[in-house]
Amino acid sequence: MATAQGVTLESFAHLDEKKILRKMDLRLIPMLALLYLLSFLDRGNIGNAKIEGLQEDLNMEANQYNWCLTVFFFTYAAFEVPSNLLLKKLRPSRWLPFIMVGWGTVMTLMGIVQNYHGLLIARLFLGVAEAGLFPGVAYYLTMWYCRHEIQLRQALFFSAASVAGAFSGLLAFGISKMDGVGGYEGWRWIFILEGIATVIVAVLAFFVLHDFPETATFLTEEERAFVVFRLKYQGQVQNKEQGGAGVAQAEEFKWRYVRDAFSDWQIWVNIFVYWGIVCHLYGISLFLPTIIANLGYKSSTAQLMTVPIYITAAILAVVFAYLSDRVGKRSPFIIGFLCMMIVGFSMCITADPVKHPKVVYGGVFVAACAIYPAFPGVISWLANNLAGSYKRSAGMAIQIGVGNLGGAMASNFYRAKDKPKYVLGHGLELGFICAGIVAALILITGYTTINRKRERKMAEGRSVFTSEELSAMGDRAWPRPANKNNYHRGTVEISGSKKPPSGRHPTRVGFECVPGKLLVFKIFFQAHKVPDVLKVFIYRVKREKKLFKFHKNRIRDAVDDPEKSPFWVI
């Protein structure tokens, strides 16, 4: 397998990068989306079962139903970090199907519970089993795709949640017609059939899932080398030559990575942004059928009226993820969707559901169409700023685990005694949205301040980062976020009065460039120090195009030893 040492981008110039990405997309995303569709379907179908008579048949009080929703998130949050660490140890192709069999079995058994306590215990175990899927897949995608590609894939994967919402309504509508079959109520068949489907797909996933790029059998050896090469120079996989891991699963686990994740301020601030979205995600998924039913529609109609909401949300999630990756920005889209959610919930809280049910339905529609596009953005935003595979694994599990405690809170926002207006529930949702906006602004300010300080230090020559340090700092190490259109790759020709020693340094080297006030060039070959002139060429559209020219008084050598693959800072 090719390694980064002695390899330039020109080594892979004959490969079609878009074709390789399409191959990865077709082999990874559909199965991952199916897994998450079943996961979200199985945790949220209790909302559909409720309006089909679950609460009455089990003689449950309103607060007992809410507790059944809440306890799921306690075990779900507690087991996410250990589950993500086990994912790396035991391989995704083994761990993910294993936990699927677990929650599919629990879901099937939920169909035969006879009382409140049985349902409560089943929901506890459902949280344990499902804990590893979403954070595991969110992390898993970062081991395949570069930073400027990740949100679109996260959205394609996460859009399964909104499809699950639509599918759940359609399934519940159809399955509820089985009421009385085998002596079971319709809501029991919802749990039983969806649980069996999960186990069947888990068996299929065991044979279909791939682990990491360097072992992917659907890629050629050269394509595998290229995918790993791209990730190394994004800081997502460390180099063997730098004491790191050459491949995703080879990085040695150290508890320091977990401690670093728990002590990283950005993770905890990001959790408030996450709460600003996830509270509403679960509020919508768990209570949407009930909210619509309380607008005066019968249960079957309420199930069907959830479908257009979720389908529209899924489409918007993919469209805006593409735009976010295209412009290289996360925060403007996240804040924009949070503001859109304020509009939606304000419509719900101000309109009279009896006199104006369509206005309330419209408010829920607007809110849902903002929630689902925002969610992949907040996941990708943090993933882009965590380097080192174990720290990223732990950090994303903390974000999603603690963040999903928002689901526990949202489970108690919509109380039966507050219907049909649900002023308290909608009001609490608005409060969390505002907190999310404040947290997003704090993150933007923090990242901007850190980047500007580093720019000044590097420009003054007071701070030198080795490639190991840049990898450890992750995306925050770059002076500017990488814009897909402007993230230049190509070669540098070194010339001038001082010629490099013959045979020691090449006169042309490969580079990656993130444009901004300060330009950082990663030299792939050993480079001659302090050249008189750098002629920079961008290899794009199968030709080399001269871009710009800098003189020696604007050049600093970022690393004294040219053997360490230096960064030229211009």
XYZ file of C-alpha atoms in Angstrom:
570
model
C 0.000 0.000 0.000
C 1.302 3.445 -0.800
C 2.147 5.687 2.106
C 2.435 9.404 2.394
C 6.242 9.304 2.460
C 7.511 9.864 -1.078
C 4.031 10.114 -2.582
C 2.604 13.194 -4.278
C -0.893 13.950 -5.417
C 0.367 13.488 -8.966
C 0.844 9.811 -8.094
C -2.958 9.557 -8.071
C -3.620 12.068 -10.869
C -4.981 9.357 -13.173
C -7.651 8.346 -10.633
C -11.166 9.770 -10.838
C -11.846 11.080 -7.326
C -15.563 11.589 -7.970
C -15.895 8.032 -9.225
C -14.232 6.696 -6.069
C -16.538 8.792 -3.890
C -19.563 7.463 -5.769
C -18.373 3.908 -5.158
C -18.007 4.645 -1.459
C -21.408 6.330 -1.310
C -23.191 3.443 -2.999
C -21.560 0.794 -0.811
C -21.812 2.611 2.530
C -24.663 5.113 2.713
C -27.709 2.971 1.753
C -26.974 0.292 4.365
C -26.089 2.838 7.066
C -29.272 4.778 6.308
C -31.311 1.577 6.562
C -29.751 0.792 9.958
C -30.573 4.246 11.286
C -34.061 4.161 9.795
C -34.774 1.025 11.833
C -33.113 2.492 14.929
C -35.185 5.666 14.834
C -38.300 3.737 13.865
C -37.933 1.389 16.842
C -37.330 4.104 19.413
C -40.098 6.385 18.145
C -42.875 3.942 17.278
C -44.146 4.141 20.850
C -45.696 7.471 19.821
C -47.681 5.690 17.109
C -48.588 2.862 19.487
C -49.956 5.368 21.987
C -52.696 6.683 19.732
C -53.591 3.074 18.834
C -54.452 2.300 22.471
C -51.198 1.299 24.234
C -51.771 3.560 27.245
C -55.335 2.389 27.832
C -54.604 -1.332 27.317
C -51.748 -1.294 29.848
C -53.762 0.834 32.309
C -51.054 3.487 32.360
C -51.379 7.014 33.674
C -50.094 9.929 31.612
C -46.977 10.444 33.741
C -46.157 6.720 33.488
C -46.171 6.934 29.699
C -43.773 9.881 29.881
C -41.471 7.878 32.167
C -41.360 5.084 29.609
C -40.138 7.641 27.087
C -37.626 9.176 29.496
C -35.803 6.089 30.814
C -34.706 5.154 27.294
C -32.426 8.185 27.187
C -30.745 7.457 30.536
C -29.248 4.162 29.365
C -28.845 5.499 25.822
C -26.611 8.318 27.085
C -24.699 6.160 29.586
C -23.622 3.517 27.067
C -22.653 5.686 24.082
C -18.985 6.341 24.960
C -18.120 2.706 25.833
C -20.017 1.528 22.763
C -18.047 3.830 20.467
C -14.757 2.614 21.938
C -15.851 -0.993 21.416
C -16.700 -0.135 17.808
C -13.012 0.497 17.107
C -11.862 -2.530 19.069
C -14.339 -5.039 17.627
C -14.767 -3.598 14.080
C -17.928 -1.907 12.734
C -18.949 -4.900 10.607
C -19.270 -7.008 13.756
C -20.332 -4.548 16.447
C -23.153 -2.783 14.599
C -25.022 -5.973 13.574
C -24.546 -7.338 17.109
C -26.259 -4.383 18.783
C -28.976 -4.437 16.101
C -29.882 -8.003 17.023
C -30.063 -6.818 20.631
C -32.492 -3.975 20.100
C -34.540 -5.902 17.529
C -35.083 -8.634 20.104
C -36.055 -6.101 22.774
C -38.462 -4.410 20.361
C -40.159 -7.709 19.531
C -40.580 -8.516 23.230
C -42.157 -5.090 23.800
C -45.100 -6.419 21.836
C -45.979 -8.899 24.588
C -45.576 -6.706 27.714
C -48.607 -6.778 29.993
C -48.144 -3.740 32.229
C -46.337 -0.471 32.851
C -43.331 -2.079 34.576
C -42.747 -4.476 31.693
C -42.760 -1.614 29.188
C -40.462 0.461 31.417
C -37.850 -2.313 31.647
C -38.034 -2.960 27.905
C -37.379 0.719 27.159
C -34.354 0.664 29.496
C -32.796 -2.230 27.585
C -33.709 -0.647 24.257
C -31.576 2.353 25.252
C -28.614 0.090 26.082
C -28.774 -1.697 22.732
C -29.384 1.355 20.530
C -26.722 3.509 22.224
C -23.949 2.504 19.845
C -25.564 3.029 16.473
C -25.864 6.769 15.835
C -22.574 7.938 17.425
C -20.867 4.880 15.970
C -21.962 5.576 12.409
C -21.361 9.335 12.760
C -17.767 8.584 13.791
C -17.407 5.779 11.235
C -18.140 8.181 8.366
C -15.267 10.463 9.456
C -12.898 7.545 8.806
C -13.965 7.461 5.147
C -14.677 11.048 4.077
C -12.778 14.337 4.234
C -14.033 17.333 6.183
C -15.533 19.122 3.198
C -17.463 15.975 2.230
C -18.783 14.810 5.577
C -21.990 16.795 6.158
C -23.645 15.643 2.947
C -22.984 12.027 3.931
C -24.137 12.657 7.491
C -27.322 14.166 6.060
C -27.914 11.246 3.689
C -27.493 8.904 6.625
C -29.515 11.043 9.041
C -32.312 11.690 6.540
C -33.271 8.114 7.338
C -34.629 9.533 10.615
C -37.098 11.740 8.785
C -37.951 8.925 6.380
C -38.473 6.762 9.479
C -40.924 9.351 10.748
C -42.912 9.181 7.516
C -42.541 5.418 7.248
C -43.588 5.019 10.871
C -46.876 6.773 10.216
C -47.588 4.692 7.114
C -46.581 1.442 8.817
C -48.596 2.207 11.922
C -51.602 3.033 9.754
C -51.345 -0.339 8.000
C -50.294 -2.517 10.944
C -53.013 -1.101 13.187
C -55.501 -2.832 10.870
C -54.182 -6.132 12.287
C -55.986 -5.375 15.539
C -57.261 -8.681 16.924
C -55.050 -10.933 14.765
C -53.644 -13.709 16.960
C -55.423 -12.192 19.911
C -53.079 -9.168 19.917
C -54.004 -5.497 19.736
C -52.845 -3.479 16.725
C -50.203 -1.562 18.684
C -48.550 -4.843 19.761
C -48.117 -5.846 16.123
C -46.327 -2.526 15.485
C -43.619 -3.540 17.984
C -43.460 -7.210 16.963
C -43.198 -6.773 13.188
C -40.755 -3.859 13.327
C -38.571 -5.774 15.809
C -38.433 -8.846 13.575
C -37.525 -6.654 10.575
C -34.600 -5.200 12.564
C -33.171 -8.652 13.341
C -33.417 -9.694 9.674
C -31.566 -6.560 8.502
C -28.916 -7.111 11.222
C -28.071 -10.494 9.710
C -27.784 -8.870 6.263
C -25.560 -6.090 7.665
C -23.107 -8.670 9.005
C -22.254 -9.649 5.416
C -22.578 -6.227 3.760
C -20.851 -3.722 6.078
C -17.196 -2.790 5.529
C -14.812 -1.736 8.278
C -12.336 0.945 7.136
C -10.995 2.202 3.763
C -7.707 0.301 3.938
C -9.553 -3.041 4.126
C -12.422 -2.236 1.731
C -12.681 -5.033 -0.821
C -14.839 -2.972 -3.198
C -11.895 -0.593 -3.794
C -8.719 -1.465 -5.673
C -5.397 -1.371 -3.822
C -4.541 1.947 -5.459
C -7.955 3.423 -4.607
C -7.564 2.331 -0.978
C -4.167 4.032 -0.841
C -5.658 7.215 -2.296
C -8.555 7.335 0.204
C -6.169 6.883 3.154
C -3.784 9.452 1.633
C -6.557 12.074 1.514
C -7.513 11.452 5.137
C -3.922 11.686 6.396
C -3.453 15.144 4.957
C -6.716 16.323 6.445
C -5.408 15.296 9.875
C -8.117 12.657 10.203
C -5.669 9.745 10.180
C -2.133 10.112 11.506
C 0.989 8.986 9.684
C 3.007 5.989 10.757
C 6.137 8.062 10.232
C 4.871 10.521 12.845
C 4.328 7.911 15.484
C 0.630 7.712 14.731
C -1.480 5.182 12.978
C -1.205 4.520 9.308
C -4.636 2.956 9.219
C -7.804 3.636 11.132
C -7.833 0.569 13.324
C -4.077 0.586 14.046
C -4.021 3.615 16.333
C -3.148 2.497 19.842
C -5.800 3.264 22.427
C -4.756 5.516 25.291
C -6.990 6.783 28.074
C -5.479 10.211 27.433
C -7.650 10.472 24.331
C -10.795 9.958 26.395
C -9.612 12.441 29.055
C -8.814 14.968 26.331
C -12.327 14.577 24.957
C -13.989 15.039 28.361
C -11.903 18.172 29.055
C -12.379 19.810 25.638
C -14.470 22.971 26.097
C -15.847 22.933 22.549
C -17.602 19.591 23.101
C -19.554 20.896 26.092
C -20.529 24.157 24.410
C -21.544 22.218 21.310
C -23.846 20.087 23.481
C -26.004 23.168 24.155
C -26.333 23.691 20.400
C -27.175 19.996 20.135
C -29.871 20.372 22.812
C -31.284 23.304 20.865
C -31.982 20.833 18.061
C -32.410 17.383 19.610
C -35.047 18.430 22.175
C -37.247 19.424 19.281
C -36.302 16.397 17.224
C -37.608 14.062 19.919
C -40.479 16.351 20.813
C -41.617 16.098 17.201
C -40.944 12.369 16.712
C -42.547 11.245 19.999
C -45.520 13.579 20.137
C -46.299 14.633 16.559
C -49.083 12.026 16.068
C -50.592 13.025 19.427
C -50.364 16.752 18.673
C -52.079 16.285 15.306
C -54.721 13.964 16.792
C -55.511 16.617 19.404
C -56.181 19.105 16.603
C -59.372 17.161 15.977
C -58.220 14.588 13.442
C -58.898 10.879 13.966
C -55.937 8.578 14.692
C -55.574 7.133 11.178
C -55.636 10.607 9.614
C -53.138 11.881 12.189
C -50.743 9.050 11.269
C -50.927 9.961 7.573
C -50.583 13.729 8.165
C -47.095 13.192 9.613
C -45.820 11.820 6.286
C -45.464 15.053 4.210
C -43.687 16.750 7.123
C -40.984 14.110 7.292
C -40.545 13.724 3.532
C -40.029 17.472 3.078
C -37.601 17.562 6.011
C -35.540 14.721 4.495
C -35.203 16.522 1.161
C -34.177 19.792 2.818
C -31.606 17.990 4.999
C -29.787 16.673 1.933
C -30.036 19.924 -0.076
C -28.651 22.147 2.674
C -25.951 19.634 3.617
C -24.720 19.806 0.028
C -24.693 23.611 0.179
C -22.898 23.602 3.539
C -20.150 21.314 2.228
C -19.947 23.355 -0.961
C -19.310 26.685 0.801
C -17.323 25.144 3.665
C -19.533 26.661 6.381
C -21.527 25.083 9.214
C -22.505 27.802 11.682
C -24.538 30.140 9.392
C -26.812 27.268 8.384
C -27.192 26.032 11.971
C -28.117 29.476 13.302
C -30.449 30.065 10.355
C -32.338 26.843 11.053
C -32.537 27.612 14.772
C -34.195 30.922 13.883
C -36.558 29.069 11.541
C -37.484 26.778 14.440
C -38.372 29.847 16.513
C -40.834 30.864 13.793
C -42.415 27.398 13.738
C -42.877 27.004 17.491
C -44.075 30.612 17.796
C -46.865 29.753 15.353
C -47.761 26.733 17.505
C -47.822 28.635 20.789
C -49.783 31.668 19.572
C -52.455 29.979 17.419
C -55.635 28.513 18.863
C -55.550 24.787 17.961
C -59.352 24.564 18.033
C -60.069 27.593 15.848
C -56.935 27.458 13.696
C -55.645 23.851 13.565
C -54.058 24.437 10.163
C -51.859 27.212 11.592
C -50.602 24.883 14.334
C -49.988 22.148 11.767
C -48.117 24.695 9.636
C -45.980 25.693 12.623
C -45.038 22.075 13.283
C -44.279 21.697 9.568
C -41.922 24.708 9.591
C -40.189 23.561 12.783
C -39.620 20.011 11.504
C -38.244 21.327 8.205
C -35.600 23.216 10.204
C -34.798 20.503 12.763
C -33.772 17.764 10.353
C -31.405 19.872 8.164
C -29.779 21.400 11.276
C -28.936 18.103 12.950
C -26.248 16.810 10.508
C -24.649 20.255 10.632
C -24.089 20.251 14.380
C -22.626 16.713 14.220
C -20.274 17.634 11.352
C -19.242 20.919 12.979
C -17.784 19.132 15.983
C -16.359 16.222 13.972
C -14.466 18.715 11.778
C -12.736 20.098 14.862
C -11.706 16.867 16.607
C -8.505 15.139 15.495
C -7.191 11.702 16.373
C -9.525 8.789 15.761
C -9.970 7.772 19.412
C -10.503 11.333 20.640
C -12.974 11.944 17.824
C -14.731 8.689 18.663
C -15.004 9.585 22.363
C -15.831 13.237 21.703
C -18.662 12.485 19.302
C -20.039 9.871 21.706
C -20.004 12.449 24.529
C -21.723 15.007 22.318
C -24.427 12.596 21.207
C -24.718 10.777 24.556
C -25.049 13.815 26.810
C -26.868 15.632 24.029
C -29.511 12.936 23.877
C -30.401 13.627 27.487
C -32.292 16.400 25.734
C -34.562 13.610 24.553
C -35.219 12.687 28.189
C -36.203 16.278 28.866
C -38.320 16.543 25.718
C -40.187 13.380 26.739
C -41.756 15.382 29.553
C -42.421 18.637 27.715
C -45.801 17.624 26.296
C -48.051 16.632 29.183
C -51.562 15.278 28.702
C -53.050 17.944 30.948
C -51.659 20.702 28.687
C -53.487 19.595 25.545
C -54.464 20.785 23.041
C -52.362 24.001 23.173
C -49.264 22.529 24.879
C -48.093 26.008 25.863
C -45.515 24.639 28.312
C -44.050 22.206 25.772
C -43.775 24.733 22.959
C -42.424 27.350 25.390
C -39.663 25.060 26.646
C -38.727 24.231 23.066
C -38.345 27.962 22.355
C -36.126 28.356 25.422
C -33.765 25.604 24.291
C -33.585 27.100 20.802
C -32.435 30.433 22.241
C -29.825 28.664 24.386
C -28.607 26.861 21.262
C -28.177 30.134 19.374
C -26.149 31.624 22.246
C -23.937 28.502 22.392
C -23.387 28.612 18.611
C -22.276 32.244 18.852
C -19.860 31.308 21.662
C -18.343 28.582 19.467
C -17.995 30.950 16.516
C -16.302 33.557 18.710
C -14.006 30.956 20.267
C -12.922 29.413 16.976
C -12.391 32.822 15.367
C -10.302 34.070 18.306
C -8.136 30.934 18.364
C -7.523 31.046 14.614
C -6.627 34.742 14.623
C -4.137 34.287 17.465
C -2.481 31.440 15.615
C -2.391 33.428 12.394
C -0.619 36.321 14.124
C 1.904 34.055 15.809
C 2.672 32.168 12.630
C 2.953 35.385 10.610
C 5.420 36.762 13.169
C 7.364 33.522 13.202
C 6.698 33.063 16.930
C 4.875 29.781 16.618
C 5.874 26.731 14.663
C 3.619 23.731 14.287
C 4.945 20.383 13.188
C 2.703 18.108 11.191
C 2.112 16.049 14.362
C 0.948 19.163 16.220
C -1.309 20.237 13.379
C -2.839 16.770 13.310
C -3.415 16.870 17.065
C -5.088 20.291 16.860
C -7.410 19.183 14.102
C -9.388 21.602 11.955
C -8.784 24.462 14.404
C -5.116 24.446 13.391
C -5.881 25.798 9.945
C -6.048 29.579 9.545
C -9.245 29.340 7.521
C -11.891 26.634 7.092
C -11.360 24.586 3.961
C -13.667 25.674 1.159
C -14.176 22.826 -1.270
C -13.873 25.138 -4.282
C -10.750 26.918 -3.013
C -8.964 24.057 -1.289
C -6.056 23.958 -3.724
C -3.871 20.964 -4.437
C -0.961 20.812 -6.831
C 2.814 21.249 -7.109
C 5.398 23.873 -6.182
C 8.473 24.569 -8.298
C 11.406 25.835 -6.223
C 13.965 28.031 -8.009
C 16.286 30.938 -7.321
C 19.934 31.827 -6.893
C 20.475 29.255 -4.142
C 20.230 25.831 -5.701
C 19.470 22.830 -3.477
C 22.188 20.179 -3.108
C 22.052 17.882 -6.105
C 20.157 14.671 -5.501
C 18.929 15.653 -2.040
C 15.928 17.897 -2.592
C 13.561 17.871 -5.577
C 12.802 21.146 -7.296
C 9.118 20.287 -7.548
C 7.017 19.255 -4.582
C 3.335 18.534 -3.964
C 1.216 20.734 -1.705
C -2.199 21.399 -0.212
C -3.302 24.969 0.285
C -6.009 26.539 2.432
C -6.425 30.141 1.210
C -6.834 33.093 3.506
C -4.778 36.038 4.762
C -2.152 33.459 5.642
C -1.460 30.561 3.302
C -0.188 27.246 4.634
C 1.374 24.837 2.171
C 1.917 21.240 3.197
C 5.013 20.020 1.393
C 4.744 16.309 0.669
C 8.344 15.938 -0.483
C 11.432 17.094 1.389
C 11.693 20.763 0.530
C 14.602 23.148 0.058
C 14.588 25.687 2.882
C 13.928 29.405 2.233
C 13.876 29.412 -1.563
C 14.146 32.704 -3.400
C 10.904 32.210 -5.251
C 7.969 29.813 -4.987
C 6.034 29.350 -8.187
C 2.734 27.816 -7.232
C 0.740 25.792 -9.688
C -2.716 24.394 -9.131
C -3.460 21.064 -10.716
C -7.087 21.421 -11.721
C -9.186 20.324 -14.686
C -6.332 18.095 -15.928
C -3.951 20.983 -16.487
C -1.537 23.114 -14.490
C -2.439 26.752 -14.184
C -0.101 29.400 -12.796
C -1.755 31.103 -9.837
C 0.605 33.424 -7.995
C 4.238 34.213 -7.178
C 5.885 35.213 -3.887
C 9.399 36.505 -3.166
C 11.750 35.359 -0.420
C 11.128 38.311 1.932
C 7.592 37.004 2.406
C 8.652 33.437 3.117
C 9.416 31.783 6.443
C 10.450 28.208 6.873
C 7.997 26.638 9.327
C 10.260 23.720 10.192
C 14.042 23.834 10.578
C 14.585 20.231 9.544
C 13.486 19.649 5.932
C 13.374 15.913 6.616
C 10.101 16.424 8.532
C 7.967 17.347 5.535
C 7.660 21.047 6.463
C 4.898 23.596 6.150
C 5.813 26.710 4.195
C 4.078 29.731 5.715
C 3.604 32.608 3.287
